[in-house]
XYZ file of C-alpha atoms in Angstrom:
318
model
C -49.742 60.363 -76.055
C -51.572 58.796 -73.126
C -54.075 61.634 -73.148
C -55.501 60.475 -76.491
C -58.560 58.309 -76.711
C -61.186 57.558 -79.330
C -63.656 59.714 -77.436
C -61.181 62.603 -77.398
C -60.830 62.541 -81.208
C -64.286 62.969 -82.672
C -62.989 64.045 -86.097
C -63.546 61.231 -88.554
C -60.904 62.194 -91.100
C -58.162 62.459 -88.501
C -59.126 59.077 -87.072
C -59.022 57.558 -90.548
C -55.593 59.060 -91.234
C -54.277 57.379 -88.085
C -55.925 54.165 -89.274
C -54.321 54.388 -92.724
C -50.841 55.071 -91.327
C -50.156 51.481 -90.293
C -46.561 50.849 -89.117
C -46.424 47.541 -90.995
C -46.056 49.656 -94.148
C -43.031 51.789 -95.008
C -43.455 55.387 -93.872
C -43.647 56.722 -97.409
C -46.306 54.147 -98.299
C -48.369 55.076 -95.241
C -48.294 58.734 -96.186
C -48.966 58.192 -99.892
C -51.882 55.864 -99.184
C -53.510 58.347 -96.798
C -53.020 61.235 -99.217
C -54.561 59.276 -102.087
C -57.454 57.527 -100.339
C -58.432 60.008 -97.628
C -57.224 63.453 -98.638
C -58.139 63.500 -102.318
C -54.715 64.253 -103.764
C -54.008 62.825 -107.204
C -51.226 60.377 -107.957
C -49.431 63.157 -109.863
C -49.643 65.566 -106.923
C -48.336 62.974 -104.471
C -45.539 61.988 -106.854
C -44.451 65.625 -107.001
C -44.303 65.747 -103.211
C -42.003 62.697 -103.146
C -39.972 63.793 -106.204
C -40.727 60.587 -108.092
C -42.429 59.801 -111.380
C -46.219 59.298 -111.206
C -45.827 55.744 -112.538
C -43.375 54.962 -109.730
C -45.753 56.345 -107.119
C -48.660 54.388 -108.610
C -46.649 51.166 -108.334
C -45.855 51.902 -104.687
C -49.543 52.421 -103.943
C -50.406 49.101 -105.611
C -47.717 47.319 -103.591
C -48.933 48.903 -100.347
C -52.516 47.815 -100.984
C -51.330 44.320 -101.888
C -49.329 44.092 -98.674
C -52.368 45.143 -96.652
C -54.408 42.395 -98.279
C -51.734 39.678 -98.170
C -50.700 40.352 -94.579
C -54.267 40.756 -93.362
C -53.463 44.163 -91.891
C -56.638 45.251 -90.087
C -58.202 48.475 -91.295
C -59.384 49.737 -87.927
C -58.846 52.707 -85.652
C -55.840 51.827 -83.476
C -56.134 51.930 -79.696
C -54.668 55.028 -78.024
C -51.491 53.269 -76.888
C -50.557 52.639 -80.542
C -51.080 56.186 -81.806
C -47.567 57.373 -80.942
C -45.944 55.033 -83.476
C -48.139 56.534 -86.196
C -47.719 60.213 -85.357
C -44.769 60.856 -87.683
C -46.744 59.645 -90.687
C -49.878 61.542 -89.638
C -47.914 64.784 -89.340
C -46.406 64.156 -92.777
C -49.862 63.674 -94.294
C -51.116 66.980 -92.888
C -47.916 68.745 -93.946
C -48.126 67.502 -97.540
C -51.804 68.393 -97.837
C -50.861 71.930 -96.815
C -47.917 72.020 -99.228
C -50.107 71.100 -102.174
C -52.599 73.748 -101.121
C -50.028 76.468 -100.540
C -48.159 75.908 -103.816
C -50.428 73.990 -106.172
C -48.374 71.758 -108.421
C -50.452 72.491 -111.497
C -53.298 74.602 -112.793
C -54.186 78.298 -113.022
C -54.259 79.052 -109.283
C -51.132 79.289 -107.150
C -53.035 78.471 -103.940
C -55.773 75.926 -103.214
C -57.432 77.457 -100.183
C -59.550 74.374 -99.509
C -56.478 72.211 -98.919
C -54.759 74.870 -96.802
C -57.849 75.264 -94.634
C -58.266 71.517 -94.156
C -54.612 71.005 -93.259
C -54.739 73.826 -90.706
C -57.943 72.392 -89.250
C -56.293 68.997 -88.807
C -53.160 70.643 -87.442
C -55.201 72.509 -84.838
C -56.832 69.277 -83.757
C -53.465 67.603 -83.303
C -52.056 70.561 -81.360
C -55.110 70.643 -79.098
C -55.062 66.909 -78.486
C -51.280 66.810 -77.957
C -50.415 70.043 -76.150
C -47.023 68.673 -75.074
C -46.048 67.447 -78.556
C -43.542 69.997 -79.897
C -43.708 68.669 -83.454
C -47.482 69.185 -83.612
C -46.931 72.770 -82.435
C -44.171 73.292 -84.995
C -46.302 71.959 -87.839
C -49.233 74.188 -86.928
C -46.872 77.170 -86.626
C -45.413 76.749 -90.093
C -48.871 76.362 -91.659
C -50.345 79.380 -89.864
C -47.367 81.599 -90.653
C -47.245 80.662 -94.329
C -51.006 80.935 -94.708
C -50.968 84.399 -93.082
C -49.191 85.659 -96.236
C -51.645 84.050 -98.659
C -53.441 87.224 -99.773
C -50.176 88.863 -100.847
C -48.632 85.978 -102.787
C -50.379 86.925 -106.024
C -51.326 90.259 -107.552
C -54.901 91.232 -108.417
C -54.433 89.766 -111.885
C -53.110 86.464 -110.502
C -49.389 87.007 -111.042
C -46.857 85.571 -108.596
C -45.434 88.040 -106.056
C -42.144 87.039 -104.433
C -41.805 87.112 -100.649
C -39.430 90.078 -100.790
C -41.976 92.104 -102.781
C -45.102 91.302 -100.769
C -47.034 94.023 -98.935
C -46.349 93.004 -95.361
C -48.993 95.391 -94.033
C -51.545 93.018 -95.574
C -50.231 89.912 -93.832
C -52.795 88.524 -91.389
C -51.396 89.749 -88.080
C -53.617 87.775 -85.639
C -52.684 84.564 -87.449
C -49.001 85.524 -87.343
C -49.210 86.190 -83.600
C -50.800 82.785 -83.073
C -48.236 81.113 -85.305
C -45.355 82.731 -83.425
C -46.676 81.324 -80.144
C -46.788 77.817 -81.597
C -43.342 78.283 -83.145
C -41.941 79.162 -79.717
C -43.626 76.082 -78.235
C -42.064 73.909 -80.933
C -38.579 75.108 -79.997
C -39.130 74.871 -76.231
C -37.691 71.367 -76.008
C -34.179 70.001 -75.642
C -33.987 68.726 -79.216
C -36.434 70.457 -81.604
C -37.668 68.268 -84.438
C -38.044 68.895 -88.183
C -41.431 70.623 -88.015
C -40.295 72.797 -85.118
C -37.318 73.893 -87.218
C -39.545 74.683 -90.187
C -41.892 76.598 -87.921
C -38.892 78.583 -86.666
C -37.892 79.414 -90.251
C -41.398 80.671 -91.013
C -41.267 82.712 -87.790
C -38.082 84.473 -88.921
C -39.858 85.633 -92.080
C -42.984 86.651 -90.160
C -41.058 88.741 -87.630
C -39.308 90.838 -90.272
C -41.135 94.142 -90.770
C -39.271 94.594 -94.057
C -37.636 92.060 -96.339
C -34.262 93.624 -95.554
C -34.811 92.907 -91.841
C -34.919 89.130 -92.388
C -32.294 87.266 -90.387
C -31.067 85.022 -93.183
C -28.148 83.729 -91.127
C -30.587 82.380 -88.530
C -32.665 80.825 -91.311
C -29.558 79.183 -92.785
C -28.703 77.791 -89.332
C -32.195 76.339 -88.965
C -31.890 74.709 -92.402
C -28.528 73.292 -91.371
C -30.123 71.766 -88.276
C -33.022 70.505 -90.390
C -30.591 68.833 -92.787
C -29.135 66.938 -89.855
C -32.569 65.781 -88.720
C -34.136 65.007 -92.079
C -31.549 65.131 -94.862
C -32.983 65.699 -98.308
C -31.942 67.472 -101.487
C -34.842 69.936 -101.103
C -33.600 70.954 -97.650
C -30.123 71.412 -99.120
C -31.615 73.568 -101.874
C -33.434 75.757 -99.365
C -30.308 76.099 -97.244
C -28.357 77.172 -100.331
C -30.910 79.890 -101.029
C -30.719 81.095 -97.414
C -26.910 81.150 -97.557
C -27.112 83.114 -100.807
C -29.291 85.713 -99.109
C -26.945 85.905 -96.117
C -23.562 85.718 -97.848
C -24.190 86.484 -101.503
C -25.242 84.553 -104.628
C -21.798 83.042 -105.233
C -21.877 81.334 -101.826
C -25.317 79.901 -102.558
C -24.318 78.769 -106.039
C -21.363 76.829 -104.642
C -23.816 74.817 -102.547
C -26.001 74.076 -105.584
C -23.125 72.627 -107.615
C -22.905 69.291 -105.720
C -26.687 68.981 -105.830
C -26.618 69.385 -109.589
C -23.826 66.839 -109.982
C -25.808 64.259 -108.024
C -28.821 64.860 -110.266
C -31.405 64.281 -107.544
C -33.258 67.509 -108.361
C -32.804 67.457 -112.117
C -36.568 67.164 -112.619
C -37.471 69.703 -109.925
C -38.294 73.076 -111.434
C -37.558 75.004 -108.234
C -33.929 73.874 -108.314
C -33.462 75.367 -111.773
C -35.428 78.490 -110.855
C -33.177 79.034 -107.812
C -30.017 78.448 -109.845
C -31.238 80.813 -112.539
C -31.926 83.530 -109.979
C -28.451 83.250 -108.453
C -26.837 83.351 -111.883
C -28.964 86.381 -112.791
C -27.856 88.160 -109.621
C -24.228 87.411 -110.523
C -24.725 89.016 -113.940
C -24.325 85.719 -115.815
C -27.289 86.324 -118.097
C -26.601 83.597 -120.664
C -26.189 80.898 -118.002
C -29.270 82.180 -116.180
C -31.297 81.929 -119.398
C -30.357 78.258 -119.777
C -31.487 77.518 -116.213
C -34.741 79.470 -116.656
C -35.497 77.479 -119.812
C -34.945 74.214 -117.930
C -37.280 75.390 -115.151
C -39.915 76.283 -117.738
C -39.706 72.797 -119.220
C -40.624 71.328 -115.825
C -43.079 73.745 -114.216
C -46.811 72.921 -114.319
C -48.258 75.830 -112.305
C -49.386 78.638 -114.618
C -48.575 81.553 -112.245
C -45.065 80.170 -111.760
C -44.711 79.587 -115.506
C -45.587 83.201 -116.272
C -43.150 84.469 -113.630
C -40.303 82.342 -114.997
C -41.099 83.453 -118.555
C -40.840 87.101 -117.469
C -37.482 86.453 -115.805
C -36.226 84.650 -118.902
C -37.228 87.590 -121.094
C -35.348 89.950 -118.752
C -32.059 88.050 -118.909
C -32.378 87.534 -122.668
C -32.551 91.313 -123.047
C -29.527 91.841 -120.774
């Protein structure tokens, strides 16, 4: 990161994010503090991103602020030679801003375009300033490729449209072409990182002219590699869904069983929605209904709630 300097980064918010991501704090605390103080996300939204209770997240923020005060951690823009040790946290901040924008955790709208646009703007800055940083390229790729589908993710009356049902002719092709170039750059290293892998997954979806053309085996392989780089129950969930698409719902369901036993995603509505869908596809309507009801207890986004309610009504009629 020797090419970075204060003069080369005129954007105030990006400079402040680097400032907030101080390595004396735990990585999660750095990210949460930047999201709360600089990016405008609520405690509830950040807690959802970390899969913790809002009260737990609030306590972590208080402890982080106390540590800054007690340790006399300077709140100042770090010199260029110290930026590299903060890059992981900065990328995570941008990524989580985009995630909240792309799939709003609550409210009537599925997408918050203001957050998506700001995250992409910051991602472009990082990719321009760090042209040899594969993870910056991968992050920008995944944001561009997901955002290129934004107009087709809901119907005219605001209902959720699944990826497999979206009108791909309406995807934003210039943005996809740009995203594919950054995705290739993210993979053009000896050991691609987590954002490069996620960019590659988004690229597989973007390249498929029809839903049936999607290379789900390649996506499952990327999720497997991602699990090795950044293990998490959400990555395991996504891999299970990809395996289900490649090998059938029973194969995916077998991967969800250990996740359910561990209970790490018990409060995560997307786990129960995924399980319900696999059970529905296996013809196990009664079991699917139970999982849909659990997902409905947890979901806060109105478009997602209405979609899950429609699915529940379908399996109850089966």
